[in-house]
PDB file of C-alpha atoms in Angstrom:
ATOM      1  CA  UNK D   1     -24.975   0.194 -13.112  1.00 51.00           C
ATOM      2  CA  UNK D   2     -27.001  -2.833 -14.271  1.00 49.00           C
ATOM      3  CA  UNK D   3     -26.366  -4.365 -17.673  1.00 53.00           C
ATOM      4  CA  UNK D   4     -28.605  -6.178 -20.104  1.00 54.00           C
ATOM      5  CA  UNK D   5     -26.447  -9.273 -19.695  1.00 62.00           C
ATOM      6  CA  UNK D   6     -26.712 -10.408 -16.081  1.00 76.00           C
ATOM      7  CA  UNK D   7     -23.465 -12.334 -16.498  1.00 83.00           C
ATOM      8  CA  UNK D   8     -21.631  -9.026 -17.087  1.00 87.00           C
ATOM      9  CA  UNK D   9     -22.830  -7.736 -13.703  1.00 87.00           C
ATOM     10  CA  UNK D  10     -21.746 -10.968 -12.047  1.00 92.00           C
ATOM     11  CA  UNK D  11     -18.314 -10.833 -13.649  1.00 93.00           C
ATOM     12  CA  UNK D  12     -17.824  -7.202 -12.587  1.00 93.00           C
ATOM     13  CA  UNK D  13     -18.875  -8.018  -9.032  1.00 94.00           C
ATOM     14  CA  UNK D  14     -16.548 -11.030  -8.902  1.00 96.00           C
ATOM     15  CA  UNK D  15     -13.645  -8.910 -10.113  1.00 96.00           C
ATOM     16  CA  UNK D  16     -14.321  -6.184  -7.541  1.00 96.00           C
ATOM     17  CA  UNK D  17     -14.565  -8.764  -4.753  1.00 96.00           C
ATOM     18  CA  UNK D  18     -11.227 -10.243  -5.839  1.00 97.00           C
ATOM     19  CA  UNK D  19      -9.567  -6.815  -5.709  1.00 97.00           C
ATOM     20  CA  UNK D  20     -11.075  -6.104  -2.284  1.00 97.00           C
ATOM     21  CA  UNK D  21      -9.878  -9.470  -0.986  1.00 96.00           C
ATOM     22  CA  UNK D  22      -6.371  -8.771  -2.281  1.00 97.00           C
ATOM     23  CA  UNK D  23      -6.421  -5.325  -0.683  1.00 97.00           C
ATOM     24  CA  UNK D  24      -7.381  -6.745   2.712  1.00 96.00           C
ATOM     25  CA  UNK D  25      -4.616  -9.339   2.580  1.00 96.00           C
ATOM     26  CA  UNK D  26      -2.030  -6.755   1.533  1.00 97.00           C
ATOM     27  CA  UNK D  27      -3.039  -4.435   4.371  1.00 97.00           C
ATOM     28  CA  UNK D  28      -2.699  -7.286   6.856  1.00 96.00           C
ATOM     29  CA  UNK D  29       0.692  -8.208   5.403  1.00 96.00           C
ATOM     30  CA  UNK D  30       1.958  -4.649   5.845  1.00 98.00           C
ATOM     31  CA  UNK D  31       0.774  -4.361   9.442  1.00 97.00           C
ATOM     32  CA  UNK D  32       2.282  -7.749  10.302  1.00 96.00           C
ATOM     33  CA  UNK D  33       5.619  -6.771   8.734  1.00 96.00           C
ATOM     34  CA  UNK D  34       5.782  -3.711  10.971  1.00 96.00           C
ATOM     35  CA  UNK D  35       4.829  -5.841  13.975  1.00 95.00           C
ATOM     36  CA  UNK D  36       7.636  -8.283  13.169  1.00 95.00           C
ATOM     37  CA  UNK D  37      10.052  -5.337  13.203  1.00 94.00           C
ATOM     38  CA  UNK D  38       8.895  -3.675  16.406  1.00 93.00           C
ATOM     39  CA  UNK D  39       8.393  -6.952  18.339  1.00 93.00           C
ATOM     40  CA  UNK D  40      11.548  -8.668  17.029  1.00 92.00           C
ATOM     41  CA  UNK D  41       9.396 -11.585  15.908  1.00 94.00           C
ATOM     42  CA  UNK D  42      11.516 -13.687  13.572  1.00 92.00           C
ATOM     43  CA  UNK D  43       8.833 -16.355  13.089  1.00 94.00           C
ATOM     44  CA  UNK D  44       6.358 -13.692  11.977  1.00 95.00           C
ATOM     45  CA  UNK D  45       8.887 -12.205   9.551  1.00 93.00           C
ATOM     46  CA  UNK D  46       9.430 -15.677   8.096  1.00 93.00           C
ATOM     47  CA  UNK D  47       5.676 -16.255   7.791  1.00 93.00           C
ATOM     48  CA  UNK D  48       5.267 -12.956   5.943  1.00 93.00           C
ATOM     49  CA  UNK D  49       7.799 -14.074   3.357  1.00 91.00           C
ATOM     50  CA  UNK D  50       5.937 -17.366   2.937  1.00 91.00           C
ATOM     51  CA  UNK D  51       2.628 -15.555   2.490  1.00 90.00           C
ATOM     52  CA  UNK D  52       4.020 -13.789  -0.568  1.00 90.00           C
ATOM     53  CA  UNK D  53       2.994 -16.737  -2.712  1.00 90.00           C
ATOM     54  CA  UNK D  54      -0.629 -16.360  -1.621  1.00 92.00           C
ATOM     55  CA  UNK D  55      -0.612 -12.653  -2.454  1.00 93.00           C
ATOM     56  CA  UNK D  56       1.053 -13.325  -5.814  1.00 93.00           C
ATOM     57  CA  UNK D  57      -1.671 -15.870  -6.661  1.00 94.00           C
ATOM     58  CA  UNK D  58      -4.481 -13.488  -5.690  1.00 95.00           C
ATOM     59  CA  UNK D  59      -2.818 -10.656  -7.619  1.00 95.00           C
ATOM     60  CA  UNK D  60      -2.644 -12.838 -10.733  1.00 96.00           C
ATOM     61  CA  UNK D  61      -6.259 -13.982 -10.365  1.00 96.00           C
ATOM     62  CA  UNK D  62      -7.568 -10.406 -10.018  1.00 96.00           C
ATOM     63  CA  UNK D  63      -5.433  -9.219 -12.959  1.00 96.00           C
ATOM     64  CA  UNK D  64      -6.724 -12.045 -15.137  1.00 96.00           C
ATOM     65  CA  UNK D  65     -10.331 -11.166 -14.304  1.00 96.00           C
ATOM     66  CA  UNK D  66      -9.710  -7.596 -15.458  1.00 96.00           C
ATOM     67  CA  UNK D  67      -8.034  -8.745 -18.664  1.00 95.00           C
ATOM     68  CA  UNK D  68     -10.884 -11.117 -19.451  1.00 94.00           C
ATOM     69  CA  UNK D  69     -13.474  -8.384 -18.897  1.00 94.00           C
ATOM     70  CA  UNK D  70     -11.634  -6.054 -21.260  1.00 93.00           C
ATOM     71  CA  UNK D  71     -11.261  -8.709 -23.953  1.00 92.00           C
ATOM     72  CA  UNK D  72     -14.701 -10.273 -23.678  1.00 87.00           C
ATOM     73  CA  UNK D  73     -16.955  -7.339 -22.854  1.00 80.00           C
ATOM     74  CA  UNK D  74     -15.145  -4.420 -24.533  1.00 84.00           C
ATOM     75  CA  UNK D  75     -16.520  -2.055 -21.868  1.00 81.00           C
ATOM     76  CA  UNK D  76     -17.164   1.652 -22.382  1.00 81.00           C
ATOM     77  CA  UNK D  77     -17.553   4.756 -20.200  1.00 86.00           C
ATOM     78  CA  UNK D  78     -18.055   3.972 -16.486  1.00 90.00           C
ATOM     79  CA  UNK D  79     -17.446   0.244 -16.874  1.00 91.00           C
ATOM     80  CA  UNK D  80     -14.123   0.898 -18.567  1.00 94.00           C
ATOM     81  CA  UNK D  81     -13.111   3.378 -15.845  1.00 94.00           C
ATOM     82  CA  UNK D  82     -13.966   0.851 -13.121  1.00 95.00           C
ATOM     83  CA  UNK D  83     -11.895  -1.886 -14.741  1.00 96.00           C
ATOM     84  CA  UNK D  84      -8.923   0.397 -15.434  1.00 95.00           C
ATOM     85  CA  UNK D  85      -9.041   1.671 -11.837  1.00 96.00           C
ATOM     86  CA  UNK D  86      -9.034  -1.944 -10.657  1.00 97.00           C
ATOM     87  CA  UNK D  87      -5.985  -2.726 -12.811  1.00 97.00           C
ATOM     88  CA  UNK D  88      -4.105   0.282 -11.444  1.00 97.00           C
ATOM     89  CA  UNK D  89      -5.135  -0.524  -7.864  1.00 97.00           C
ATOM     90  CA  UNK D  90      -3.982  -4.130  -8.243  1.00 97.00           C
ATOM     91  CA  UNK D  91      -0.570  -2.888  -9.363  1.00 96.00           C
ATOM     92  CA  UNK D  92      -0.295  -0.523  -6.391  1.00 97.00           C
ATOM     93  CA  UNK D  93      -1.346  -3.307  -4.036  1.00 97.00           C
ATOM     94  CA  UNK D  94       1.383  -5.505  -5.489  1.00 95.00           C
ATOM     95  CA  UNK D  95       3.920  -2.746  -4.824  1.00 96.00           C
ATOM     96  CA  UNK D  96       2.704  -2.510  -1.214  1.00 97.00           C
ATOM     97  CA  UNK D  97       3.240  -6.244  -0.891  1.00 96.00           C
ATOM     98  CA  UNK D  98       6.792  -5.739  -2.173  1.00 95.00           C
ATOM     99  CA  UNK D  99       7.420  -3.051   0.453  1.00 97.00           C
ATOM    100  CA  UNK D 100       6.086  -5.348   3.191  1.00 97.00           C
ATOM    101  CA  UNK D 101       8.523  -8.005   2.061  1.00 95.00           C
ATOM    102  CA  UNK D 102      11.393  -5.508   2.253  1.00 96.00           C
ATOM    103  CA  UNK D 103      10.360  -4.521   5.787  1.00 97.00           C
ATOM    104  CA  UNK D 104      10.220  -8.173   6.856  1.00 95.00           C
ATOM    105  CA  UNK D 105      13.690  -8.804   5.431  1.00 94.00           C
ATOM    106  CA  UNK D 106      15.139  -5.705   7.099  1.00 94.00           C
ATOM    107  CA  UNK D 107      13.488  -6.603  10.409  1.00 93.00           C
ATOM    108  CA  UNK D 108      15.278  -9.959  10.405  1.00 88.00           C
ATOM    109  CA  UNK D 109      18.580  -8.123  10.090  1.00 88.00           C
ATOM    110  CA  UNK D 110      17.726  -5.460  12.676  1.00 92.00           C
ATOM    111  CA  UNK D 111      16.856  -8.086  15.283  1.00 90.00           C
ATOM    112  CA  UNK D 112      20.570  -8.956  15.469  1.00 87.00           C
ATOM    113  CA  UNK D 113      21.802  -5.366  15.677  1.00 90.00           C
ATOM    114  CA  UNK D 114      23.873  -4.301  18.672  1.00 89.00           C
ATOM    115  CA  UNK D 115      22.258  -0.849  18.602  1.00 92.00           C
ATOM    116  CA  UNK D 116      18.656  -1.975  18.209  1.00 91.00           C
ATOM    117  CA  UNK D 117      17.678  -0.368  21.516  1.00 91.00           C
ATOM    118  CA  UNK D 118      18.905   2.993  20.225  1.00 94.00           C
ATOM    119  CA  UNK D 119      16.818   2.920  17.049  1.00 95.00           C
ATOM    120  CA  UNK D 120      13.665   5.103  16.935  1.00 96.00           C
ATOM    121  CA  UNK D 121      11.346   2.096  16.693  1.00 95.00           C
ATOM    122  CA  UNK D 122       8.452   3.863  18.438  1.00 95.00           C
ATOM    123  CA  UNK D 123       8.587   6.661  15.864  1.00 97.00           C
ATOM    124  CA  UNK D 124       8.807   4.159  12.993  1.00 97.00           C
ATOM    125  CA  UNK D 125       5.793   2.338  14.434  1.00 96.00           C
ATOM    126  CA  UNK D 126       3.830   5.609  14.642  1.00 97.00           C
ATOM    127  CA  UNK D 127       4.700   6.412  11.018  1.00 98.00           C
ATOM    128  CA  UNK D 128       3.646   2.905   9.999  1.00 98.00           C
ATOM    129  CA  UNK D 129       0.331   3.256  11.819  1.00 97.00           C
ATOM    130  CA  UNK D 130      -0.360   6.443   9.870  1.00 98.00           C
ATOM    131  CA  UNK D 131       0.489   4.741   6.576  1.00 98.00           C
ATOM    132  CA  UNK D 132      -1.600   1.696   7.501  1.00 98.00           C
ATOM    133  CA  UNK D 133      -4.566   3.894   8.358  1.00 98.00           C
ATOM    134  CA  UNK D 134      -4.176   5.651   5.016  1.00 98.00           C
ATOM    135  CA  UNK D 135      -4.266   2.290   3.281  1.00 98.00           C
ATOM    136  CA  UNK D 136      -7.387   1.253   5.217  1.00 98.00           C
ATOM    137  CA  UNK D 137      -9.085   4.543   4.252  1.00 98.00           C
ATOM    138  CA  UNK D 138      -8.100   4.095   0.600  1.00 98.00           C
ATOM    139  CA  UNK D 139      -9.562   0.580   0.556  1.00 98.00           C
ATOM    140  CA  UNK D 140     -12.777   1.857   2.153  1.00 97.00           C
ATOM    141  CA  UNK D 141     -12.933   4.619  -0.461  1.00 97.00           C
ATOM    142  CA  UNK D 142     -12.481   2.035  -3.215  1.00 96.00           C
ATOM    143  CA  UNK D 143     -15.336  -0.087  -1.878  1.00 95.00           C
ATOM    144  CA  UNK D 144     -17.698   2.858  -1.270  1.00 95.00           C
ATOM    145  CA  UNK D 145     -16.592   4.869  -4.330  1.00 95.00           C
ATOM    146  CA  UNK D 146     -15.797   7.815  -2.054  1.00 96.00           C
ATOM    147  CA  UNK D 147     -14.225  10.423  -4.326  1.00 96.00           C
ATOM    148  CA  UNK D 148     -13.572  12.821  -1.428  1.00 96.00           C
ATOM    149  CA  UNK D 149     -11.057  10.614   0.373  1.00 97.00           C
ATOM    150  CA  UNK D 150      -8.252  11.490  -2.028  1.00 97.00           C
ATOM    151  CA  UNK D 151      -8.041  15.089  -0.762  1.00 96.00           C
ATOM    152  CA  UNK D 152      -7.774  13.963   2.858  1.00 97.00           C
ATOM    153  CA  UNK D 153      -5.161  11.333   2.081  1.00 97.00           C
ATOM    154  CA  UNK D 154      -3.118  13.846   0.096  1.00 97.00           C
ATOM    155  CA  UNK D 155      -2.800  16.004   3.211  1.00 97.00           C
ATOM    156  CA  UNK D 156      -1.837  12.971   5.301  1.00 98.00           C
ATOM    157  CA  UNK D 157       0.683  11.874   2.686  1.00 97.00           C
ATOM    158  CA  UNK D 158       2.436  15.229   2.905  1.00 97.00           C
ATOM    159  CA  UNK D 159       2.636  14.860   6.693  1.00 98.00           C
ATOM    160  CA  UNK D 160       4.146  11.406   6.322  1.00 98.00           C
ATOM    161  CA  UNK D 161       6.723  12.800   3.884  1.00 98.00           C
ATOM    162  CA  UNK D 162       7.806  15.341   6.515  1.00 98.00           C
ATOM    163  CA  UNK D 163       8.060  12.693   9.241  1.00 98.00           C
ATOM    164  CA  UNK D 164      10.046  10.460   6.879  1.00 98.00           C
ATOM    165  CA  UNK D 165      12.567  13.244   6.338  1.00 98.00           C
ATOM    166  CA  UNK D 166      12.838  13.830  10.100  1.00 98.00           C
ATOM    167  CA  UNK D 167      13.365  10.139  10.823  1.00 98.00           C
ATOM    168  CA  UNK D 168      15.964   9.745   8.101  1.00 97.00           C
ATOM    169  CA  UNK D 169      17.885  12.758   9.428  1.00 97.00           C
ATOM    170  CA  UNK D 170      17.766  11.242  12.914  1.00 97.00           C
ATOM    171  CA  UNK D 171      19.026   7.876  11.655  1.00 97.00           C
ATOM    172  CA  UNK D 172      21.892   9.485   9.727  1.00 96.00           C
ATOM    173  CA  UNK D 173      22.928  11.286  12.925  1.00 96.00           C
ATOM    174  CA  UNK D 174      22.633   8.012  14.849  1.00 95.00           C
ATOM    175  CA  UNK D 175      24.884   6.261  12.339  1.00 95.00           C
ATOM    176  CA  UNK D 176      27.641   8.777  13.039  1.00 94.00           C
ATOM    177  CA  UNK D 177      27.308   8.059  16.764  1.00 94.00           C
ATOM    178  CA  UNK D 178      27.567   4.280  16.264  1.00 93.00           C
ATOM    179  CA  UNK D 179      30.088   3.766  13.445  1.00 91.00           C
ATOM    180  CA  UNK D 180      30.488   0.127  14.494  1.00 86.00           C
ATOM    181  CA  UNK D 181      26.974  -0.687  13.247  1.00 88.00           C
ATOM    182  CA  UNK D 182      25.995   1.790  10.548  1.00 93.00           C
ATOM    183  CA  UNK D 183      24.305  -1.027   8.629  1.00 93.00           C
ATOM    184  CA  UNK D 184      21.485  -1.079  11.194  1.00 94.00           C
ATOM    185  CA  UNK D 185      20.808   2.600  10.586  1.00 96.00           C
ATOM    186  CA  UNK D 186      20.851   2.015   6.838  1.00 96.00           C
ATOM    187  CA  UNK D 187      18.354  -0.835   7.239  1.00 96.00           C
ATOM    188  CA  UNK D 188      16.111   1.392   9.348  1.00 97.00           C
ATOM    189  CA  UNK D 189      16.295   4.156   6.732  1.00 97.00           C
ATOM    190  CA  UNK D 190      15.134   1.692   4.074  1.00 97.00           C
ATOM    191  CA  UNK D 191      12.272   0.608   6.347  1.00 97.00           C
ATOM    192  CA  UNK D 192      11.173   4.232   6.699  1.00 98.00           C
ATOM    193  CA  UNK D 193      11.314   4.640   2.925  1.00 98.00           C
ATOM    194  CA  UNK D 194       9.168   1.528   2.467  1.00 98.00           C
ATOM    195  CA  UNK D 195       6.577   2.848   4.906  1.00 98.00           C
ATOM    196  CA  UNK D 196       6.431   6.171   3.065  1.00 98.00           C
ATOM    197  CA  UNK D 197       5.945   4.371  -0.245  1.00 98.00           C
ATOM    198  CA  UNK D 198       3.001   2.461   1.199  1.00 98.00           C
ATOM    199  CA  UNK D 199       1.395   5.835   1.943  1.00 98.00           C
ATOM    200  CA  UNK D 200       2.069   6.939  -1.652  1.00 97.00           C
ATOM    201  CA  UNK D 201       0.384   3.822  -3.005  1.00 98.00           C
ATOM    202  CA  UNK D 202      -2.599   4.346  -0.695  1.00 98.00           C
ATOM    203  CA  UNK D 203      -2.978   7.870  -2.064  1.00 97.00           C
ATOM    204  CA  UNK D 204      -2.849   6.474  -5.603  1.00 97.00           C
ATOM    205  CA  UNK D 205      -5.653   4.006  -4.863  1.00 98.00           C
ATOM    206  CA  UNK D 206      -7.828   6.852  -3.589  1.00 97.00           C
ATOM    207  CA  UNK D 207      -6.975   8.824  -6.736  1.00 97.00           C
ATOM    208  CA  UNK D 208      -8.271   6.020  -8.945  1.00 97.00           C
ATOM    209  CA  UNK D 209     -11.631   6.333  -7.188  1.00 97.00           C
ATOM    210  CA  UNK D 210     -11.792   9.972  -8.293  1.00 96.00           C
ATOM    211  CA  UNK D 211     -11.088   8.761 -11.816  1.00 93.00           C
ATOM    212  CA  UNK D 212     -14.034   6.362 -11.644  1.00 94.00           C
ATOM    213  CA  UNK D 213     -16.527   8.824 -10.163  1.00 93.00           C
ATOM    214  CA  UNK D 214     -15.428  12.086 -11.792  1.00 88.00           C
ATOM    215  CA  UNK D 215     -13.578  10.841 -14.867  1.00 83.00           C
ATOM    216  CA  UNK D 216     -10.379  12.795 -14.125  1.00 79.00           C
ATOM    217  CA  UNK D 217      -6.829  11.717 -13.259  1.00 79.00           C
ATOM    218  CA  UNK D 218      -5.733  13.526 -10.085  1.00 86.00           C
ATOM    219  CA  UNK D 219      -2.692  11.410  -9.191  1.00 75.00           C
ATOM    220  CA  UNK D 220      -0.201  14.151  -9.999  1.00 73.00           C
ATOM    221  CA  UNK D 221      -2.249  17.113  -8.822  1.00 68.00           C
ATOM    222  CA  UNK D 222      -1.268  19.289  -5.888  1.00 58.00           C
ATOM    223  CA  UNK D 223      -3.227  18.404  -2.779  1.00 49.00           C
ATOM    224  CA  UNK D 224      -4.049  22.087  -2.244  1.00 45.00           C
ATOM    225  CA  UNK D 225      -6.135  21.949  -5.418  1.00 48.00           C
ATOM    226  CA  UNK D 226      -8.247  19.185  -3.889  1.00 45.00           C
ATOM    227  CA  UNK D 227      -9.190  20.857  -0.597  1.00 41.00           C
TER     228      UNK D 227
END
């Protein structure tokens, strides 16, 4: 949509670019956090924690752009939906950054575990790949305004929920087999929970696209209604 004031178009485009940039950095941060865990890379885990400041700065900049657009332009209809979707997406991206930080912190602890070789790291990696791919698809949907992606990601999110439950059950059983290091199993359970939450946030981002295109909030709808 083009506006009478060219500056409005430029400000909207700048805001959307800022959100896309933040999304790309957050996705990279998540994938690197998982890599730090599976490769026992302490230096990478440390770097991820340092990069938090960069993400926080980009999150603040994108949020401020949205606030300024609301205050200065008083947008209506589609413009308002785009800005509100951006605000919600920024918040979900921040939460994903938080989960990446938790994974990096847990990975540092798991590197020292005496039962590390018994942990289902390959399965956790596979779950993380699925969540990361969901996030990539959600970002693509945001950029292309693809309102059909939400239905597909809802199905994938349900699959990830099932795999999370299976992994947590496995880790609880493992903890009973290695009572000398139950803390490692607890850390791994929290990692699995973080990965599942990343998938939830990815689904939310795709839902906001539906809100922009169709003007409806589908975040809490059953995925069967979307197929």
